[in-house]
């Protein structure tokens, strides 16, 4: 009989890790079938109902986006890269397009910039509604989640009219956007939808964000301090919940954001409740930004760069060079680094998803000592998006 | 480095106080009309310009294979077609909906504007072998597709059955409005098929078809070379 120590050593020599068995602990495989984890899995070492150790087990979604992007023409990659972020597919489209625009030296027309900003904000609102759905399902407030899904449906109908797709829009392309706004009717419908969702925010507050039970469930779990968050490279609402004022829309302004007015929410607690409150406030601010954009109105002009090279898309050659572009997604700082060597395909496309920081290293630390029932809530309060990690 | 000023929201605006009574206010929704749609009695119609199935104007198509090159899923295969005993001058795209992602970049790049799309989108079968063959087709003329879409308005595929005769290589599309549409598939690829690949063409027709082929080969060859270089 081989001793346990010898087994562990043998496993380590072969590049594996064997966790020593201890009294009163057991290993629990949480996901990927679990609803809360979404194509992602956690290996939890449990002592009773408390987590002793958590290991993030990623890779269930790996489809090699970055490698595949090196084998497809420049424009075709849009149909591939947007799958990296399912709740807000416009973000990977926008960052890739902005990076390619920079290499090409294209000045995107004003109308295209307005449309891009509007689409990004609409994507943010629909992603936050999707997140409300997830959080309320994990807290057991199913009604709020069903409302959020119903209101998101209105935005999806608007996306359908604008882009021709409901979930995967494939709309923002290098040099502008693919289609013009369908007409004034669409703008009026968007205005109605913004007003409608804004009016319904009060109901969300009543049922979910001011709910006594939700506060009891969220308060004091998954606490992250400022130093730890900065060291691990956490961005977005998760970082703002620890007391750091950082927003890409202000720190590195892009598109029309310098002209827009919005407030950046910052809280010091760093727990799940603070993260939820920050997301709720940002949803309110996004609706406010959409109102401002509608008041501004789309500028007249072309919606695409007027370049003869765009007529031959399969052979479109991008001059050698590299560029980085990033935007503020609902999950955090989403960036793309694109390198071209002068051919009709990219040399390298690197996507920096926000979940790579809070979905792997941070979650392993935050889950230590948490109750099993809180694990899905902490996961949802971080707004983890597994395709970012597995891209 | 320059200091960035963030307009930070006051904490009182961001934070919400817990309340025991407020959640009960949501009970008012019990007396409101639900937003749910009762499928199949009610349905949502796709918006105008929804990216659905393709259409192809066979007379306009020049067989340049731009659609095949831009396709991210490589769902398009160029097909040599013979209608009423006469070979089409150029290959036409054959679209496999098992791979298609409905991005419609092929429609955008089409230089003569031959490829198009309609709103029909229902990509479902009852999992019969016959039905599975349906979704790999050379798209039909937009007018015909739109006519079928207007008559039924259930956004289904316009072809009910596709029959493929392996010996004669004859394909028959049985359209939903009772029409039949026959043609022959002679071969695949951007180069024209070799003579043995079309045994049904008689010697006389061959002689007629030859001068046409010479003019055709010019562009497809260029395409093939550049693809190798890529």
Coordinates of C-alpha atoms in Angstrom, one line a residue:
Chain A
X1 CA 0.0 0.0 0.0
X2 CA 1.4 3.4 -1.0
X3 CA 1.1 6.2 1.5
X4 CA -0.8 9.3 0.7
X5 CA 2.2 11.5 0.7
X6 CA 3.9 9.3 -1.9
X7 CA 0.8 9.5 -4.1
X8 CA 0.7 13.3 -3.9
X9 CA 4.4 13.5 -4.8
X10 CA 3.9 11.1 -7.7
X11 CA 1.0 13.2 -9.0
X12 CA 3.1 16.4 -8.7
X13 CA 5.9 14.9 -10.7
X14 CA 3.4 14.2 -13.5
X15 CA 2.1 17.7 -13.5
X16 CA -1.1 17.0 -11.5
X17 CA -2.3 18.0 -8.2
X18 CA -3.8 15.6 -5.7
X19 CA -5.6 17.2 -2.7
X20 CA -4.9 15.4 0.6
X21 CA -8.0 13.9 2.1
X22 CA -8.8 15.4 5.5
X23 CA -11.2 14.4 8.2
X24 CA -14.7 16.0 7.9
X25 CA -14.1 17.6 4.5
X26 CA -15.5 16.6 1.1
X27 CA -15.0 17.7 -2.4
X28 CA -18.0 19.2 -4.3
X29 CA -18.1 19.7 -8.0
X30 CA -20.1 22.9 -8.5
X31 CA -21.1 23.2 -12.2
X32 CA -20.9 23.3 -15.2
X33 CA -24.4 21.8 -15.1
X34 CA -25.3 24.1 -12.2
X35 CA -27.5 27.0 -13.4
X36 CA -25.5 29.6 -11.5
X37 CA -22.1 28.9 -13.1
X38 CA -22.9 29.1 -16.8
X39 CA -20.4 26.9 -18.6
X40 CA -17.9 27.2 -15.8
X41 CA -17.2 25.0 -12.9
X42 CA -15.9 25.3 -9.3
X43 CA -14.3 22.5 -7.3
X44 CA -15.2 23.2 -3.7
X45 CA -13.6 21.6 -0.7
X46 CA -16.3 21.7 1.9
X47 CA -16.4 21.5 5.6
X48 CA -20.0 21.0 6.4
X49 CA -21.7 23.8 4.5
X50 CA -18.6 26.1 4.6
X51 CA -16.2 26.4 1.7
X52 CA -12.6 25.6 2.8
X53 CA -11.0 25.9 -0.6
X54 CA -12.3 26.7 -4.0
X55 CA -10.6 26.0 -7.4
X56 CA -11.9 27.6 -10.5
X57 CA -12.2 25.0 -13.2
X58 CA -12.4 26.8 -16.6
X59 CA -12.2 25.6 -20.2
X60 CA -15.6 24.3 -20.9
X61 CA -16.3 26.9 -23.5
X62 CA -12.9 27.1 -25.2
X63 CA -13.4 27.5 -28.9
X64 CA -10.1 29.2 -29.7
X65 CA -11.6 32.5 -30.8
X66 CA -8.2 34.3 -30.9
X67 CA -6.5 31.6 -33.0
X68 CA -9.5 31.3 -35.3
X69 CA -9.4 35.1 -35.8
X70 CA -6.0 34.7 -37.4
X71 CA -7.4 32.6 -40.3
X72 CA -10.3 34.8 -41.3
X73 CA -10.6 38.1 -43.3
X74 CA -10.8 41.3 -41.2
X75 CA -14.5 41.9 -41.5
X76 CA -15.4 38.2 -41.0
X77 CA -13.9 38.2 -37.5
X78 CA -16.8 40.3 -36.3
X79 CA -19.1 37.3 -36.7
X80 CA -16.7 35.3 -34.6
X81 CA -15.4 37.6 -31.9
X82 CA -18.8 38.9 -30.7
X83 CA -19.5 35.4 -29.3
X84 CA -16.9 36.1 -26.6
X85 CA -19.5 38.1 -24.6
X86 CA -23.0 36.8 -25.1
X87 CA -25.1 39.3 -22.9
X88 CA -23.5 42.3 -24.6
X89 CA -22.1 41.2 -28.0
X90 CA -21.6 44.8 -29.2
X91 CA -18.6 45.3 -26.9
X92 CA -16.2 42.8 -28.6
X93 CA -17.5 44.2 -32.0
X94 CA -16.8 47.7 -30.9
X95 CA -13.3 47.2 -29.5
X96 CA -12.2 45.2 -32.5
X97 CA -13.6 47.7 -34.9
X98 CA -12.1 50.6 -33.0
X99 CA -8.7 48.9 -33.0
X100 CA -8.9 48.2 -36.8
X101 CA -10.0 51.8 -37.4
X102 CA -6.9 53.1 -35.6
X103 CA -4.6 50.9 -37.7
X104 CA -6.3 51.9 -40.9
X105 CA -6.3 55.5 -40.0
X106 CA -10.0 55.9 -40.6
X107 CA -11.9 58.8 -39.2
X108 CA -15.3 57.3 -38.3
X109 CA -18.1 59.6 -39.4
X110 CA -20.1 61.4 -36.7
X111 CA -23.3 59.5 -37.5
X112 CA -21.5 56.1 -37.1
X113 CA -20.0 57.3 -33.7
X114 CA -23.5 58.3 -32.5
X115 CA -24.9 54.9 -33.5
X116 CA -22.0 53.1 -31.9
X117 CA -22.4 54.9 -28.6
X118 CA -26.2 54.3 -28.6
X119 CA -25.7 50.6 -29.4
X120 CA -23.1 50.2 -26.7
X121 CA -25.4 51.9 -24.1
X122 CA -28.4 49.8 -25.2
X123 CA -26.2 46.7 -24.8
X124 CA -25.2 47.9 -21.3
X125 CA -28.9 48.3 -20.3
X126 CA -29.8 44.9 -21.7
X127 CA -26.8 43.3 -20.0
X128 CA -27.8 44.8 -16.7
X129 CA -31.3 43.6 -17.1
X130 CA -29.9 40.2 -17.8
X131 CA -27.8 40.5 -14.6
X132 CA -30.9 41.5 -12.6
X133 CA -32.5 38.3 -13.9
X134 CA -29.6 36.2 -12.8
X135 CA -29.2 37.8 -9.4
X136 CA -32.9 37.6 -8.5
X137 CA -33.1 34.0 -9.6
X138 CA -30.2 33.2 -7.3
X139 CA -31.8 35.1 -4.4
X140 CA -35.1 33.4 -5.0
X141 CA -37.0 36.6 -6.0
X142 CA -38.1 35.1 -9.3
X143 CA -40.7 37.8 -10.1
X144 CA -38.0 40.5 -10.5
X145 CA -36.1 38.3 -12.8
X146 CA -39.1 37.6 -15.0
X147 CA -39.8 41.4 -15.2
X148 CA -36.2 42.0 -16.3
X149 CA -36.4 39.4 -19.0
X150 CA -39.6 40.9 -20.3
X151 CA -38.1 44.4 -20.4
X152 CA -35.0 43.1 -22.1
X153 CA -37.3 41.7 -24.8
X154 CA -38.2 45.3 -25.7
X155 CA -34.5 46.2 -26.3
X156 CA -34.1 43.0 -28.3
X157 CA -36.9 44.0 -30.6
X158 CA -35.2 47.4 -31.1
X159 CA -31.9 45.6 -31.8
X160 CA -33.8 43.4 -34.3
X161 CA -35.1 46.4 -36.2
X162 CA -31.7 48.2 -36.2
X163 CA -29.3 45.3 -36.8
X164 CA -31.4 42.4 -38.1
X165 CA -30.4 40.1 -35.3
X166 CA -31.8 39.6 -31.8
X167 CA -28.9 38.3 -29.8
X168 CA -25.9 38.3 -32.1
X169 CA -26.1 41.7 -33.8
X170 CA -23.0 41.6 -36.1
X171 CA -23.5 45.3 -36.6
X172 CA -20.5 47.4 -35.7
X173 CA -17.8 46.8 -38.4
X174 CA -14.4 48.5 -39.0
X175 CA -15.2 51.8 -40.6
X176 CA -18.6 52.4 -39.1
X177 CA -21.7 50.4 -38.9
X178 CA -23.5 48.0 -41.3
X179 CA -26.9 49.7 -41.6
X180 CA -28.4 53.0 -41.1
X181 CA -31.0 53.8 -38.5
X182 CA -34.4 52.4 -39.8
X183 CA -36.0 55.8 -39.4
X184 CA -37.5 58.2 -36.9
X185 CA -40.0 55.6 -35.8
X186 CA -37.1 53.6 -34.3
X187 CA -35.8 56.6 -32.4
X188 CA -39.3 57.2 -31.0
X189 CA -39.6 53.6 -30.0
X190 CA -36.2 53.7 -28.3
X191 CA -37.3 56.8 -26.4
X192 CA -40.5 55.1 -25.3
X193 CA -38.5 52.0 -24.2
X194 CA -36.0 54.1 -22.1
X195 CA -38.9 55.9 -20.4
X196 CA -40.7 52.6 -19.8
X197 CA -37.7 50.9 -18.2
X198 CA -36.9 54.0 -16.2
X199 CA -40.4 54.0 -14.8
X200 CA -40.1 50.3 -13.9
X201 CA -36.8 50.8 -12.0
X202 CA -38.9 51.9 -9.0
X203 CA -40.6 48.4 -9.0
X204 CA -37.2 46.7 -9.1
X205 CA -36.1 48.8 -6.1
X206 CA -39.2 47.9 -4.2
X207 CA -38.9 44.2 -4.9
X208 CA -35.2 43.5 -5.1
X209 CA -32.9 46.3 -4.2
X210 CA -34.8 47.5 -1.1
X211 CA -35.9 44.1 -0.1
X212 CA -35.0 43.3 3.5
X213 CA -34.3 39.6 2.6
X214 CA -32.1 40.5 -0.3
X215 CA -30.1 42.8 1.9
X216 CA -29.7 40.1 4.5
X217 CA -28.5 37.7 1.8
X218 CA -26.1 40.0 0.1
X219 CA -24.6 42.0 3.0
X220 CA -21.1 41.0 4.1
X221 CA -20.5 38.1 1.7
X222 CA -17.7 38.0 -0.8
X223 CA -15.8 41.0 0.8
X224 CA -13.0 42.2 -1.4
X225 CA -10.6 45.0 -0.2
X226 CA -9.1 47.8 -2.3
X227 CA -5.5 46.6 -2.2
X228 CA -6.5 43.0 -3.2
X229 CA -8.7 44.2 -6.0
X230 CA -6.0 46.5 -7.5
X231 CA -3.4 43.8 -7.2
X232 CA -5.6 41.3 -9.0
X233 CA -6.5 43.7 -11.8
X234 CA -10.2 43.8 -11.1
X235 CA -12.1 46.4 -13.1
X236 CA -15.6 47.7 -13.6
X237 CA -18.3 47.8 -11.0
X238 CA -16.4 45.2 -8.9
X239 CA -13.5 47.7 -8.5
X240 CA -15.8 50.6 -7.9
X241 CA -17.5 48.7 -5.0
X242 CA -14.1 48.6 -3.2
X243 CA -13.7 52.4 -3.2
X244 CA -11.7 53.1 -6.4
X245 CA -13.2 55.6 -8.8
X246 CA -12.2 54.2 -12.2
X247 CA -14.3 54.1 -15.4
X248 CA -12.8 53.7 -18.8
X249 CA -15.5 56.1 -20.2
X250 CA -13.9 58.9 -18.2
X251 CA -10.3 57.6 -17.8
X252 CA -9.7 57.0 -21.5
X253 CA -12.7 58.5 -23.3
X254 CA -13.9 57.1 -26.6
X255 CA -16.7 57.7 -29.0
X256 CA -19.1 60.4 -27.7
X257 CA -18.5 59.9 -24.0
X258 CA -16.6 63.2 -23.5
X259 CA -19.8 65.1 -24.4
X260 CA -22.0 63.1 -22.1
X261 CA -22.8 63.7 -18.5
X262 CA -23.0 60.8 -16.0
X263 CA -22.0 60.0 -12.5
X264 CA -19.6 57.3 -11.4
X265 CA -20.9 55.4 -8.4
X266 CA -18.3 54.4 -5.7
X267 CA -18.8 52.5 -2.5
X268 CA -16.3 51.4 0.1
X269 CA -17.8 48.2 1.5
X270 CA -16.6 45.8 -1.3
X271 CA -19.2 43.2 -0.5
X272 CA -21.9 41.7 -2.7
X273 CA -24.4 44.3 -1.6
X274 CA -22.2 47.1 -2.6
X275 CA -21.6 45.5 -6.0
X276 CA -25.4 45.1 -6.5
X277 CA -26.1 48.7 -5.6
X278 CA -23.4 50.0 -8.0
X279 CA -24.8 48.0 -10.8
X280 CA -28.3 49.2 -10.0
X281 CA -27.1 52.8 -10.1
X282 CA -25.2 52.3 -13.3
X283 CA -28.4 51.0 -15.0
X284 CA -30.1 54.2 -14.0
X285 CA -27.1 56.2 -15.4
X286 CA -27.1 54.3 -18.7
X287 CA -30.8 55.1 -19.2
X288 CA -29.9 58.8 -18.5
X289 CA -27.1 58.6 -21.1
X290 CA -29.5 57.2 -23.6
X291 CA -31.9 60.1 -22.9
X292 CA -29.1 62.5 -23.6
X293 CA -28.1 60.8 -26.8
X294 CA -31.7 60.9 -28.0
X295 CA -31.9 64.5 -27.2
X296 CA -28.7 65.1 -29.1
X297 CA -30.2 63.2 -32.1
X298 CA -28.2 61.4 -34.7
X299 CA -26.0 63.7 -36.8
X300 CA -26.5 63.6 -40.5
X301 CA -24.0 62.2 -42.9
X302 CA -22.7 58.8 -43.9
X303 CA -22.8 55.8 -41.5
X304 CA -19.7 54.2 -42.9
X305 CA -16.3 55.4 -44.0
X306 CA -16.2 56.2 -47.7
X307 CA -13.3 54.2 -48.8
X308 CA -13.0 52.3 -52.1
X309 CA -11.1 49.5 -50.4
X310 CA -14.4 48.6 -48.6
X311 CA -15.8 47.3 -51.9
X312 CA -13.5 44.3 -51.9
X313 CA -14.0 43.0 -48.4
X314 CA -12.4 39.5 -48.7
X315 CA -9.2 41.1 -49.9
X316 CA -9.2 44.2 -47.7
X317 CA -5.6 44.6 -46.6
X318 CA -4.8 46.5 -43.4
X319 CA -1.4 48.2 -43.2
X320 CA 1.1 46.7 -40.8
X321 CA 0.7 48.1 -37.3
X322 CA -0.9 47.4 -34.0
X323 CA -3.6 49.1 -31.9
X324 CA -5.3 48.7 -28.6
X325 CA -8.9 49.8 -27.9
X326 CA -10.9 49.2 -24.8
X327 CA -14.4 50.1 -23.6
X328 CA -16.3 50.0 -20.3
X329 CA -18.5 46.9 -20.4
X330 CA -20.9 46.0 -17.6
X331 CA -18.4 43.5 -16.4
X332 CA -15.4 45.7 -16.5
X333 CA -12.6 46.9 -18.8
X334 CA -12.9 45.1 -22.1
X335 CA -10.0 45.5 -24.4
X336 CA -8.7 44.2 -27.8
X337 CA -5.1 44.3 -29.0
X338 CA -4.9 43.8 -32.8
X339 CA -1.7 43.3 -34.7
X340 CA -1.6 43.4 -38.5
X341 CA 1.3 42.4 -40.8
X342 CA -0.2 43.9 -43.9
X343 CA -2.2 40.9 -45.1
X344 CA -5.9 40.4 -45.5
X345 CA -6.1 38.6 -42.2
X346 CA -5.0 39.7 -38.7
X347 CA -1.6 38.6 -37.4
X348 CA -2.9 38.4 -33.8
X349 CA -6.1 39.4 -32.0
X350 CA -5.8 39.4 -28.2
X351 CA -9.0 40.0 -26.2
X352 CA -8.7 41.1 -22.6
X353 CA -11.9 40.1 -20.9
X354 CA -12.8 41.5 -17.5
X355 CA -13.7 38.1 -16.1
X356 CA -10.2 36.8 -16.4
X357 CA -9.4 38.7 -13.2
X358 CA -12.5 38.3 -11.1
X359 CA -13.6 34.9 -12.5
X360 CA -10.5 32.9 -11.7
X361 CA -8.1 34.2 -9.0
X362 CA -10.5 36.5 -7.1
X363 CA -13.4 34.1 -6.8
X364 CA -11.0 31.5 -5.3
X365 CA -10.2 33.9 -2.5
X366 CA -13.7 35.3 -2.0
X367 CA -15.3 31.9 -1.6
X368 CA -13.1 30.8 1.3
X369 CA -15.4 30.7 4.4
X370 CA -18.6 31.3 2.4
X371 CA -21.7 29.2 2.9
X372 CA -22.7 26.8 0.0
X373 CA -25.9 28.7 -0.4
X374 CA -23.9 32.0 -0.9
X375 CA -21.7 30.6 -3.7
X376 CA -24.1 31.3 -6.5
X377 CA -24.9 34.7 -5.1
X378 CA -21.2 35.7 -4.9
X379 CA -20.6 34.4 -8.4
X380 CA -23.6 36.5 -9.7
X381 CA -22.6 39.6 -7.7
X382 CA -19.2 39.5 -9.5
X383 CA -21.1 39.1 -12.8
X384 CA -18.8 36.4 -14.1
X385 CA -18.8 35.7 -17.9
X386 CA -17.0 32.4 -18.6
X387 CA -16.4 33.0 -22.4
X388 CA -14.1 35.9 -21.4
X389 CA -11.8 33.5 -19.6
X390 CA -12.0 30.7 -22.3
X391 CA -11.7 33.0 -25.3
Chain B
X1 CA 0.4 62.0 -15.3
X2 CA -2.7 64.0 -15.6
X3 CA -5.2 63.6 -12.9
X4 CA -8.6 62.4 -14.1
X5 CA -11.7 63.9 -12.5
X6 CA -14.5 61.4 -12.1
X7 CA -17.9 62.8 -11.3
X8 CA -18.5 60.6 -8.3
X9 CA -22.1 60.0 -7.3
X10 CA -22.9 60.8 -3.6
X11 CA -23.1 57.6 -1.5
X12 CA -26.7 58.4 -0.4
X13 CA -27.8 58.2 -4.0
X14 CA -26.2 54.9 -4.7
X15 CA -27.2 53.1 -1.4
X16 CA -30.7 51.8 -0.8
X17 CA -32.1 51.1 2.6
X18 CA -33.7 47.7 3.3
X19 CA -37.4 47.8 3.8
X20 CA -39.7 45.0 5.0
X21 CA -42.9 46.4 3.6
X22 CA -41.9 47.7 0.2
X23 CA -41.6 44.3 -1.5
X24 CA -45.3 43.8 -0.9
X25 CA -46.1 46.7 -3.1
X26 CA -45.3 44.4 -6.1
X27 CA -48.5 42.6 -5.4
X28 CA -50.2 45.3 -7.6
X29 CA -49.0 43.3 -10.6
X30 CA -51.5 40.6 -9.8
X31 CA -54.2 42.8 -11.2
X32 CA -52.3 43.8 -14.4
X33 CA -52.3 42.2 -17.8
X34 CA -49.4 39.8 -18.3
X35 CA -46.8 40.5 -21.0
X36 CA -46.4 36.9 -21.9
X37 CA -47.3 35.8 -25.5
X38 CA -49.4 32.7 -25.8
X39 CA -47.5 30.6 -28.3
X40 CA -48.8 29.1 -30.7
X41 CA -52.0 31.1 -30.6
X42 CA -50.0 34.4 -30.7
X43 CA -46.7 35.0 -32.4
X44 CA -44.1 37.8 -32.9
X45 CA -43.4 38.7 -36.4
X46 CA -39.8 39.3 -37.4
X47 CA -38.9 42.9 -38.0
X48 CA -38.3 44.2 -41.5
X49 CA -34.8 43.4 -42.5
X50 CA -34.4 40.5 -40.1
X51 CA -31.5 38.4 -41.3
X52 CA -33.1 35.2 -42.5
X53 CA -32.8 32.7 -45.4
X54 CA -31.0 33.8 -48.6
X55 CA -32.3 34.5 -52.0
X56 CA -30.3 34.4 -55.2
X57 CA -31.0 35.9 -58.6
X58 CA -29.5 33.3 -60.9
X59 CA -29.3 35.7 -63.8
X60 CA -27.4 38.3 -61.9
X61 CA -24.9 36.0 -60.2
X62 CA -21.4 36.2 -61.8
X63 CA -19.9 33.3 -59.7
X64 CA -17.1 35.4 -58.3
X65 CA -16.9 33.4 -55.0
X66 CA -16.7 36.6 -52.9
X67 CA -19.5 35.2 -50.7
X68 CA -17.5 32.0 -50.3
X69 CA -14.4 33.9 -49.2
X70 CA -16.1 36.2 -46.7
X71 CA -18.2 33.5 -45.1
X72 CA -17.0 33.0 -41.5
X73 CA -18.4 29.6 -41.2
X74 CA -17.4 28.4 -44.7
X75 CA -21.0 27.4 -45.4
X76 CA -20.9 28.4 -49.1
X77 CA -19.8 26.1 -51.8
X78 CA -19.8 27.1 -55.5
X79 CA -21.9 24.8 -57.6
X80 CA -22.0 24.3 -61.3
X81 CA -25.6 24.0 -62.4
X82 CA -27.4 23.0 -65.6
X83 CA -31.0 24.3 -66.1
X84 CA -33.1 22.8 -69.0
X85 CA -30.0 21.1 -70.5
X86 CA -28.0 24.3 -70.6
X87 CA -25.1 24.9 -68.3
X88 CA -25.1 28.2 -66.3
X89 CA -22.2 30.3 -67.3
X90 CA -21.0 30.8 -63.8
X91 CA -21.1 28.7 -60.6
X92 CA -23.7 29.6 -58.0
X93 CA -23.4 29.5 -54.3
X94 CA -24.9 26.6 -52.4
X95 CA -25.5 27.4 -48.8
X96 CA -25.4 24.9 -46.0
X97 CA -27.7 26.1 -43.2
X98 CA -26.1 23.6 -40.8
X99 CA -23.1 25.9 -40.8
X100 CA -24.5 29.3 -41.7
X101 CA -24.4 31.9 -38.9
X102 CA -26.8 34.3 -40.6
X103 CA -24.4 37.2 -40.5
X104 CA -25.2 38.1 -44.1
X105 CA -21.7 39.3 -45.0
X106 CA -22.2 37.4 -48.2
X107 CA -25.1 39.6 -49.1
X108 CA -23.0 42.7 -48.3
X109 CA -20.0 41.8 -50.4
X110 CA -22.0 40.5 -53.5
X111 CA -20.7 42.8 -56.3
X112 CA -23.8 42.5 -58.6
X113 CA -26.2 42.3 -55.7
X114 CA -27.5 38.9 -56.7
X115 CA -27.6 37.5 -53.2
X116 CA -30.2 38.8 -50.9
X117 CA -32.2 37.7 -47.8
X118 CA -35.7 37.6 -46.6
X119 CA -37.2 37.6 -43.1
X120 CA -38.1 33.8 -43.0
X121 CA -36.0 32.2 -40.4
X122 CA -37.6 28.9 -39.1
X123 CA -34.7 26.5 -39.2
X124 CA -36.6 23.5 -37.7
X125 CA -37.3 20.0 -38.8
X126 CA -39.0 17.0 -37.3
X127 CA -35.7 15.2 -37.7
X128 CA -36.6 13.1 -40.7
X129 CA -33.7 12.2 -43.1
X130 CA -35.6 13.9 -45.9
X131 CA -36.0 17.1 -44.1
X132 CA -32.4 17.3 -43.0
X133 CA -31.4 17.5 -46.7
X134 CA -33.6 20.6 -47.1
X135 CA -31.2 23.0 -45.5
X136 CA -28.4 22.7 -48.0
X137 CA -29.6 24.5 -51.1
X138 CA -28.9 26.9 -54.0
X139 CA -31.2 29.8 -53.0
X140 CA -34.2 30.6 -55.3
X141 CA -35.2 33.8 -56.9
X142 CA -36.2 36.6 -54.4
X143 CA -39.6 37.2 -56.0
X144 CA -40.6 33.6 -55.7
X145 CA -39.4 33.4 -52.1
X146 CA -41.3 36.6 -51.2
X147 CA -44.4 35.3 -52.9
X148 CA -44.3 32.2 -50.7
X149 CA -43.5 34.2 -47.6
X150 CA -46.5 36.5 -48.2
X151 CA -49.0 33.6 -48.8
X152 CA -48.1 31.6 -45.7
X153 CA -46.5 34.2 -43.3
X154 CA -45.2 31.4 -40.9
X155 CA -41.6 32.2 -41.7
X156 CA -40.8 28.6 -42.7
X157 CA -38.5 27.3 -45.4
X158 CA -40.0 27.7 -48.9
X159 CA -39.0 24.2 -50.0
X160 CA -41.0 21.2 -48.8
X161 CA -38.8 18.5 -50.3
X162 CA -35.6 18.2 -52.1
X163 CA -35.1 15.2 -54.3
X164 CA -31.6 14.3 -55.5
X165 CA -31.1 11.6 -58.1
X166 CA -27.6 10.2 -57.7
X167 CA -27.4 8.8 -61.2
X168 CA -28.6 11.6 -63.3
X169 CA -27.5 14.2 -60.7
X170 CA -30.9 15.9 -61.1
X171 CA -32.2 17.9 -58.2
X172 CA -35.9 18.7 -57.8
X173 CA -37.2 21.4 -55.4
X174 CA -40.8 20.9 -54.5
X175 CA -41.9 24.4 -53.4
X176 CA -44.6 24.9 -50.9
X177 CA -47.0 26.5 -53.3
X178 CA -47.0 23.3 -55.5
X179 CA -44.4 24.4 -58.0
X180 CA -41.6 22.1 -59.0
X181 CA -38.1 23.4 -59.9
X182 CA -35.6 21.1 -61.7
X183 CA -32.0 21.5 -62.4
X184 CA -28.8 19.4 -62.5
X185 CA -25.7 19.8 -60.3
X186 CA -22.7 19.1 -62.5
X187 CA -19.9 19.7 -60.0
X188 CA -18.5 21.7 -57.2
X189 CA -15.7 24.3 -56.9
X190 CA -14.7 27.4 -58.6
X191 CA -13.3 25.7 -61.7
X192 CA -15.8 24.3 -64.2
X193 CA -16.4 20.5 -64.0
X194 CA -14.3 18.2 -66.2
X195 CA -16.1 16.6 -69.1
X196 CA -16.5 13.1 -67.5
X197 CA -18.4 14.8 -64.6
X198 CA -21.2 15.6 -67.0
X199 CA -22.1 12.4 -68.8
X200 CA -25.6 13.6 -69.8
X201 CA -24.4 16.4 -72.0
X202 CA -24.3 15.3 -75.6
X203 CA -21.4 15.8 -77.9
X204 CA -23.1 18.6 -79.8
X205 CA -23.8 20.6 -76.6
X206 CA -20.3 20.0 -75.5
X207 CA -18.9 21.7 -78.6
X208 CA -21.2 24.6 -77.9
X209 CA -20.3 24.9 -74.3
X210 CA -16.5 24.8 -74.9
X211 CA -15.9 28.4 -76.0
X212 CA -18.0 29.6 -73.1
X213 CA -15.8 27.6 -70.7
X214 CA -12.6 29.2 -71.9
X215 CA -13.8 32.7 -71.0
X216 CA -15.1 31.4 -67.6
X217 CA -11.8 29.8 -66.5
X218 CA -10.0 33.1 -66.4
X219 CA -11.4 34.5 -63.2
X220 CA -11.8 31.3 -61.2
X221 CA -8.2 30.4 -61.8
X222 CA -7.1 33.8 -60.4
X223 CA -9.3 33.1 -57.4
X224 CA -7.8 29.7 -56.8
X225 CA -4.2 31.0 -57.0
X226 CA -4.8 33.8 -54.5
X227 CA -6.4 31.3 -52.2
X228 CA -3.3 29.2 -52.3
X229 CA -1.2 32.2 -51.6
X230 CA -3.3 33.0 -48.6

